Amino acid sequence: ASSQDQTVFDPSMAKETRLKTGFSGNRIAKEIGMGAMTLYAYERGSVRPHPKNEIARKYLEWLKNCGYNPFGV
């Protein structure tokens, strides 16, 4: 992937990454201390996680640990 690809959050990639883990959005949200509705909003693309937001950063770091690293966190 190009460096540009790493700076754009792709909601479908986020959802695909979560589905590959076999975990529900509710489980991931609970593990990282965020609301499930926020996680689902990220996956729908109606809200974009900002890497400077503490909760969003935890989510982005979780995605990174699962193989998808938007924003290069």
N, CA, C and O atoms as CSV, one atom per row, in Angstrom:
chain,resi,resn,atom,element,x,y,z
A,1,ALA,N,N,0.848,-1.187,0.000
A,1,ALA,CA,C,0.000,0.000,0.000
A,1,ALA,C,C,0.885,1.239,0.000
A,1,ALA,O,O,1.962,1.251,0.595
A,2,SER,N,N,0.421,2.256,-0.662
A,2,SER,CA,C,1.184,3.506,-0.687
A,2,SER,C,C,0.990,4.238,0.628
A,2,SER,O,O,0.077,3.933,1.395
A,3,SER,N,N,1.867,5.216,0.879
A,3,SER,CA,C,1.740,5.978,2.118
A,3,SER,C,C,0.425,6.750,2.147
A,3,SER,O,O,-0.130,6.981,3.221
A,4,GLN,N,N,-0.083,7.155,0.975
A,4,GLN,CA,C,-1.362,7.865,0.933
A,4,GLN,C,C,-2.485,6.962,1.442
A,4,GLN,O,O,-3.365,7.415,2.173
A,5,ASP,N,N,-2.452,5.694,1.057
A,5,ASP,CA,C,-3.479,4.764,1.509
A,5,ASP,C,C,-3.500,4.661,3.031
A,5,ASP,O,O,-4.555,4.437,3.625
A,6,GLN,N,N,-2.346,4.823,3.657
A,6,GLN,CA,C,-2.251,4.690,5.102
A,6,GLN,C,C,-2.776,5.919,5.843
A,6,GLN,O,O,-2.914,5.881,7.066
A,7,THR,N,N,-3.068,6.996,5.136
A,7,THR,CA,C,-3.544,8.200,5.810
A,7,THR,C,C,-5.045,8.399,5.642
A,7,THR,O,O,-5.600,9.379,6.139
A,8,VAL,N,N,-5.699,7.486,4.954
A,8,VAL,CA,C,-7.131,7.603,4.716
A,8,VAL,C,C,-7.845,6.467,5.444
A,8,VAL,O,O,-7.493,5.298,5.287
A,9,PHE,N,N,-8.844,6.823,6.234
A,9,PHE,CA,C,-9.618,5.798,6.939
A,9,PHE,C,C,-10.671,5.243,5.998
A,9,PHE,O,O,-11.484,5.993,5.458
A,10,ASP,N,N,-10.659,3.944,5.802
A,10,ASP,CA,C,-11.614,3.264,4.929
A,10,ASP,C,C,-12.587,2.464,5.801
A,10,ASP,O,O,-12.215,1.428,6.353
A,11,PRO,N,N,-13.827,2.937,5.927
A,11,PRO,CA,C,-14.793,2.240,6.791
A,11,PRO,C,C,-14.968,0.768,6.437
A,11,PRO,O,O,-15.078,-0.070,7.332
A,12,SER,N,N,-14.994,0.441,5.149
A,12,SER,CA,C,-15.189,-0.953,4.769
A,12,SER,C,C,-13.989,-1.817,5.177
A,12,SER,O,O,-14.158,-2.981,5.541
A,13,MET,N,N,-12.783,-1.249,5.116
A,13,MET,CA,C,-11.602,-1.991,5.575
A,13,MET,C,C,-11.648,-2.195,7.090
A,13,MET,O,O,-11.249,-3.244,7.595
A,14,ALA,N,N,-12.130,-1.197,7.798
A,14,ALA,CA,C,-12.239,-1.318,9.255
A,14,ALA,C,C,-13.201,-2.449,9.614
A,14,ALA,O,O,-12.905,-3.280,10.473
A,15,LYS,N,N,-14.355,-2.471,8.946
A,15,LYS,CA,C,-15.337,-3.513,9.232
A,15,LYS,C,C,-14.799,-4.885,8.835
A,15,LYS,O,O,-14.948,-5.857,9.576
A,16,GLU,N,N,-14.180,-4.955,7.673
A,16,GLU,CA,C,-13.610,-6.219,7.215
A,16,GLU,C,C,-12.558,-6.726,8.196
A,16,GLU,O,O,-12.493,-7.922,8.481
A,17,THR,N,N,-11.744,-5.825,8.705
A,17,THR,CA,C,-10.713,-6.195,9.686
A,17,THR,C,C,-11.366,-6.775,10.931
A,17,THR,O,O,-10.932,-7.811,11.435
A,18,ARG,N,N,-12.416,-6.106,11.434
A,18,ARG,CA,C,-13.106,-6.616,12.625
A,18,ARG,C,C,-13.740,-7.978,12.348
A,18,ARG,O,O,-13.635,-8.890,13.168
A,19,LEU,N,N,-14.395,-8.117,11.200
A,19,LEU,CA,C,-15.059,-9.387,10.886
A,19,LEU,C,C,-14.057,-10.538,10.799
A,19,LEU,O,O,-14.374,-11.670,11.162
A,20,LYS,N,N,-12.853,-10.247,10.320
A,20,LYS,CA,C,-11.813,-11.290,10.245
A,20,LYS,C,C,-11.439,-11.802,11.628
A,20,LYS,O,O,-11.021,-12.952,11.769
A,21,THR,N,N,-11.584,-10.956,12.659
A,21,THR,CA,C,-11.249,-11.393,14.015
A,21,THR,C,C,-12.332,-12.301,14.587
A,21,THR,O,O,-12.087,-13.057,15.527
A,22,GLY,N,N,-13.539,-12.220,14.010
A,22,GLY,CA,C,-14.659,-12.995,14.523
A,22,GLY,C,C,-15.346,-12.342,15.712
A,22,GLY,O,O,-16.254,-12.931,16.299
A,23,PHE,N,N,-14.928,-11.137,16.075
A,23,PHE,CA,C,-15.506,-10.440,17.228
A,23,PHE,C,C,-16.646,-9.534,16.799
A,23,PHE,O,O,-16.644,-8.988,15.696
A,24,SER,N,N,-17.612,-9.382,17.680
A,24,SER,CA,C,-18.698,-8.433,17.426
A,24,SER,C,C,-18.202,-7.018,17.696
A,24,SER,O,O,-17.236,-6.807,18.431
A,25,GLY,N,N,-18.875,-6.067,17.092
A,25,GLY,CA,C,-18.560,-4.671,17.375
A,25,GLY,C,C,-18.740,-4.357,18.847
A,25,GLY,O,O,-17.962,-3.597,19.424
A,26,ASN,N,N,-19.773,-4.945,19.464
A,26,ASN,CA,C,-20.014,-4.716,20.894
A,26,ASN,C,C,-18.835,-5.186,21.735
A,26,ASN,O,O,-18.432,-4.512,22.682
A,27,ARG,N,N,-18.292,-6.332,21.389
A,27,ARG,CA,C,-17.162,-6.874,22.161
A,27,ARG,C,C,-15.926,-5.976,22.021
A,27,ARG,O,O,-15.260,-5.664,23.008
A,28,ILE,N,N,-15.634,-5.573,20.798
A,28,ILE,CA,C,-14.462,-4.715,20.578
A,28,ILE,C,C,-14.648,-3.389,21.300
A,28,ILE,O,O,-13.732,-2.906,21.966
A,29,ALA,N,N,-15.829,-2.802,21.168
A,29,ALA,CA,C,-16.100,-1.513,21.820
A,29,ALA,C,C,-15.891,-1.628,23.327
A,29,ALA,O,O,-15.270,-0.762,23.943
A,30,LYS,N,N,-16.409,-2.695,23.910
A,30,LYS,CA,C,-16.262,-2.887,25.356
A,30,LYS,C,C,-14.793,-3.055,25.738
A,30,LYS,O,O,-14.336,-2.485,26.729
A,31,GLU,N,N,-14.054,-3.840,24.947
A,31,GLU,CA,C,-12.635,-4.075,25.242
A,31,GLU,C,C,-11.818,-2.786,25.240
A,31,GLU,O,O,-10.911,-2.620,26.056
A,32,ILE,N,N,-12.140,-1.874,24.322
A,32,ILE,CA,C,-11.320,-0.667,24.221
A,32,ILE,C,C,-11.961,0.539,24.888
A,32,ILE,O,O,-11.401,1.635,24.857
A,33,GLY,N,N,-13.133,0.348,25.493
A,33,GLY,CA,C,-13.742,1.414,26.279
A,33,GLY,C,C,-14.432,2.492,25.472
A,33,GLY,O,O,-14.363,3.675,25.804
A,34,MET,N,N,-15.103,2.072,24.402
A,34,MET,CA,C,-15.859,3.033,23.602
A,34,MET,C,C,-17.267,2.521,23.409
A,34,MET,O,O,-17.547,1.345,23.645
A,35,GLY,N,N,-18.145,3.391,22.986
A,35,GLY,CA,C,-19.519,2.988,22.722
A,35,GLY,C,C,-19.622,2.195,21.432
A,35,GLY,O,O,-18.972,2.522,20.439
A,36,ALA,N,N,-20.438,1.153,21.450
A,36,ALA,CA,C,-20.623,0.336,20.250
A,36,ALA,C,C,-21.208,1.166,19.110
A,36,ALA,O,O,-20.867,0.948,17.948
A,37,MET,N,N,-22.082,2.112,19.431
A,37,MET,CA,C,-22.675,2.945,18.384
A,37,MET,C,C,-21.596,3.763,17.667
A,37,MET,O,O,-21.689,3.994,16.462
A,38,THR,N,N,-20.583,4.196,18.404
A,38,THR,CA,C,-19.482,4.940,17.790
A,38,THR,C,C,-18.697,4.036,16.854
A,38,THR,O,O,-18.366,4.429,15.736
A,39,LEU,N,N,-18.400,2.830,17.307
A,39,LEU,CA,C,-17.676,1.884,16.461
A,39,LEU,C,C,-18.446,1.623,15.174
A,39,LEU,O,O,-17.868,1.637,14.088
A,40,TYR,N,N,-19.742,1.386,15.294
A,40,TYR,CA,C,-20.550,1.116,14.100
A,40,TYR,C,C,-20.633,2.353,13.204
A,40,TYR,O,O,-20.697,2.222,11.981
A,41,ALA,N,N,-20.634,3.538,13.789
A,41,ALA,CA,C,-20.626,4.770,12.988
A,41,ALA,C,C,-19.321,4.881,12.199
A,41,ALA,O,O,-19.330,5.318,11.048
A,42,TYR,N,N,-18.208,4.490,12.806
A,42,TYR,CA,C,-16.932,4.465,12.084
A,42,TYR,C,C,-17.018,3.501,10.905
A,42,TYR,O,O,-16.587,3.821,9.797
A,43,GLU,N,N,-17.581,2.313,11.155
A,43,GLU,CA,C,-17.656,1.286,10.111
A,43,GLU,C,C,-18.625,1.667,8.991
A,43,GLU,O,O,-18.452,1.231,7.853
A,44,ARG,N,N,-19.620,2.456,9.294
A,44,ARG,CA,C,-20.562,2.937,8.263
A,44,ARG,C,C,-19.990,4.124,7.500
A,44,ARG,O,O,-20.416,4.419,6.383
A,45,GLY,N,N,-19.033,4.795,8.104
A,45,GLY,CA,C,-18.457,5.975,7.476
A,45,GLY,C,C,-19.191,7.252,7.817
A,45,GLY,O,O,-18.898,8.302,7.245
A,46,SER,N,N,-20.146,7.187,8.742
A,46,SER,CA,C,-20.882,8.397,9.121
A,46,SER,C,C,-20.090,9.257,10.093
A,46,SER,O,O,-20.374,10.445,10.250
A,47,VAL,N,N,-19.094,8.659,10.750
A,47,VAL,CA,C,-18.171,9.378,11.629
A,47,VAL,C,C,-16.769,8.887,11.288
A,47,VAL,O,O,-16.561,7.692,11.073
A,48,ARG,N,N,-15.817,9.796,11.238
A,48,ARG,CA,C,-14.434,9.426,10.944
A,48,ARG,C,C,-13.618,9.516,12.236
A,48,ARG,O,O,-13.621,10.555,12.895
A,49,PRO,N,N,-12.927,8.446,12.599
A,49,PRO,CA,C,-12.101,8.515,13.808
A,49,PRO,C,C,-10.930,9.464,13.607
A,49,PRO,O,O,-10.272,9.443,12.567
A,50,HIS,N,N,-10.683,10.278,14.589
A,50,HIS,CA,C,-9.558,11.213,14.509
A,50,HIS,C,C,-8.433,10.690,15.384
A,50,HIS,O,O,-8.647,10.430,16.568
A,51,PRO,N,N,-7.237,10.531,14.828
A,51,PRO,CA,C,-6.147,9.906,15.598
A,51,PRO,C,C,-5.728,10.673,16.847
A,51,PRO,O,O,-5.034,10.115,17.698
A,52,LYS,N,N,-6.128,11.934,16.982
A,52,LYS,CA,C,-5.770,12.682,18.196
A,52,LYS,C,C,-6.800,12.512,19.303
A,52,LYS,O,O,-6.562,12.926,20.438
A,53,ASN,N,N,-7.946,11.904,18.985
A,53,ASN,CA,C,-8.966,11.615,19.988
A,53,ASN,C,C,-8.560,10.331,20.706
A,53,ASN,O,O,-8.278,9.319,20.064
A,54,GLU,N,N,-8.532,10.372,22.038
A,54,GLU,CA,C,-8.021,9.238,22.817
A,54,GLU,C,C,-8.773,7.939,22.541
A,54,GLU,O,O,-8.151,6.896,22.338
A,55,ILE,N,N,-10.096,7.989,22.532
A,55,ILE,CA,C,-10.891,6.776,22.288
A,55,ILE,C,C,-10.689,6.291,20.856
A,55,ILE,O,O,-10.489,5.100,20.617
A,56,ALA,N,N,-10.744,7.218,19.911
A,56,ALA,CA,C,-10.548,6.841,18.509
A,56,ALA,C,C,-9.159,6.232,18.318
A,56,ALA,O,O,-8.990,5.275,17.562
A,57,ARG,N,N,-8.183,6.789,19.002
A,57,ARG,CA,C,-6.818,6.267,18.868
A,57,ARG,C,C,-6.736,4.822,19.371
A,57,ARG,O,O,-6.043,3.996,18.776
A,58,LYS,N,N,-7.433,4.521,20.450
A,58,LYS,CA,C,-7.446,3.134,20.945
A,58,LYS,C,C,-8.036,2.202,19.886
A,58,LYS,O,O,-7.541,1.096,19.671
A,59,TYR,N,N,-9.092,2.664,19.233
A,59,TYR,CA,C,-9.722,1.879,18.167
A,59,TYR,C,C,-8.752,1.713,16.998
A,59,TYR,O,O,-8.602,0.614,16.465
A,60,LEU,N,N,-8.099,2.795,16.602
A,60,LEU,CA,C,-7.147,2.732,15.491
A,60,LEU,C,C,-5.964,1.827,15.824
A,60,LEU,O,O,-5.455,1.121,14.953
A,61,GLU,N,N,-5.529,1.846,17.080
A,61,GLU,CA,C,-4.442,0.957,17.493
A,61,GLU,C,C,-4.896,-0.500,17.483
A,61,GLU,O,O,-4.121,-1.396,17.146
A,62,TRP,N,N,-6.158,-0.731,17.855
A,62,TRP,CA,C,-6.704,-2.090,17.790
A,62,TRP,C,C,-6.708,-2.561,16.338
A,62,TRP,O,O,-6.302,-3.686,16.047
A,63,LEU,N,N,-7.170,-1.694,15.422
A,63,LEU,CA,C,-7.168,-2.049,13.999
A,63,LEU,C,C,-5.746,-2.360,13.534
A,63,LEU,O,O,-5.525,-3.324,12.802
A,64,LYS,N,N,-4.790,-1.547,13.960
A,64,LYS,CA,C,-3.391,-1.754,13.571
A,64,LYS,C,C,-2.912,-3.128,14.028
A,64,LYS,O,O,-2.251,-3.841,13.273
A,65,ASN,N,N,-3.242,-3.495,15.253
A,65,ASN,CA,C,-2.832,-4.796,15.788
A,65,ASN,C,C,-3.460,-5.954,15.018
A,65,ASN,O,O,-2.963,-7.080,15.045
A,66,CYS,N,N,-4.563,-5.653,14.330
A,66,CYS,CA,C,-5.248,-6.677,13.531
A,66,CYS,C,C,-4.847,-6.609,12.056
A,66,CYS,O,O,-5.381,-7.359,11.238
A,67,GLY,N,N,-3.915,-5.721,11.707
A,67,GLY,CA,C,-3.389,-5.696,10.353
A,67,GLY,C,C,-3.813,-4.536,9.472
A,67,GLY,O,O,-3.384,-4.452,8.321
A,68,TYR,N,N,-4.647,-3.639,9.984
A,68,TYR,CA,C,-5.067,-2.472,9.181
A,68,TYR,C,C,-4.629,-1.220,9.925
A,68,TYR,O,O,-5.037,-0.999,11.065
A,69,ASN,N,N,-3.796,-0.394,9.284
A,69,ASN,CA,C,-3.210,0.751,9.976
A,69,ASN,C,C,-3.504,2.077,9.258
A,69,ASN,O,O,-2.609,2.661,8.647
A,70,PRO,N,N,-4.753,2.549,9.332
A,70,PRO,CA,C,-5.025,3.860,8.766
A,70,PRO,C,C,-4.312,4.928,9.580
A,70,PRO,O,O,-4.135,4.767,10.788
A,71,PHE,N,N,-3.912,5.987,8.956
A,71,PHE,CA,C,-3.220,7.114,9.590
A,71,PHE,C,C,-1.802,6.776,10.029
A,71,PHE,O,O,-1.097,7.654,10.527
A,72,GLY,N,N,-1.365,5.547,9.863
A,72,GLY,CA,C,0.000,5.174,10.258
A,72,GLY,C,C,0.258,5.372,11.745
A,72,GLY,O,O,1.329,5.843,12.128
A,73,VAL,N,N,-0.715,5.017,12.593
A,73,VAL,CA,C,-0.558,5.193,14.042
A,73,VAL,C,C,0.446,4.212,14.612
A,73,VAL,O,O,0.701,4.219,15.816
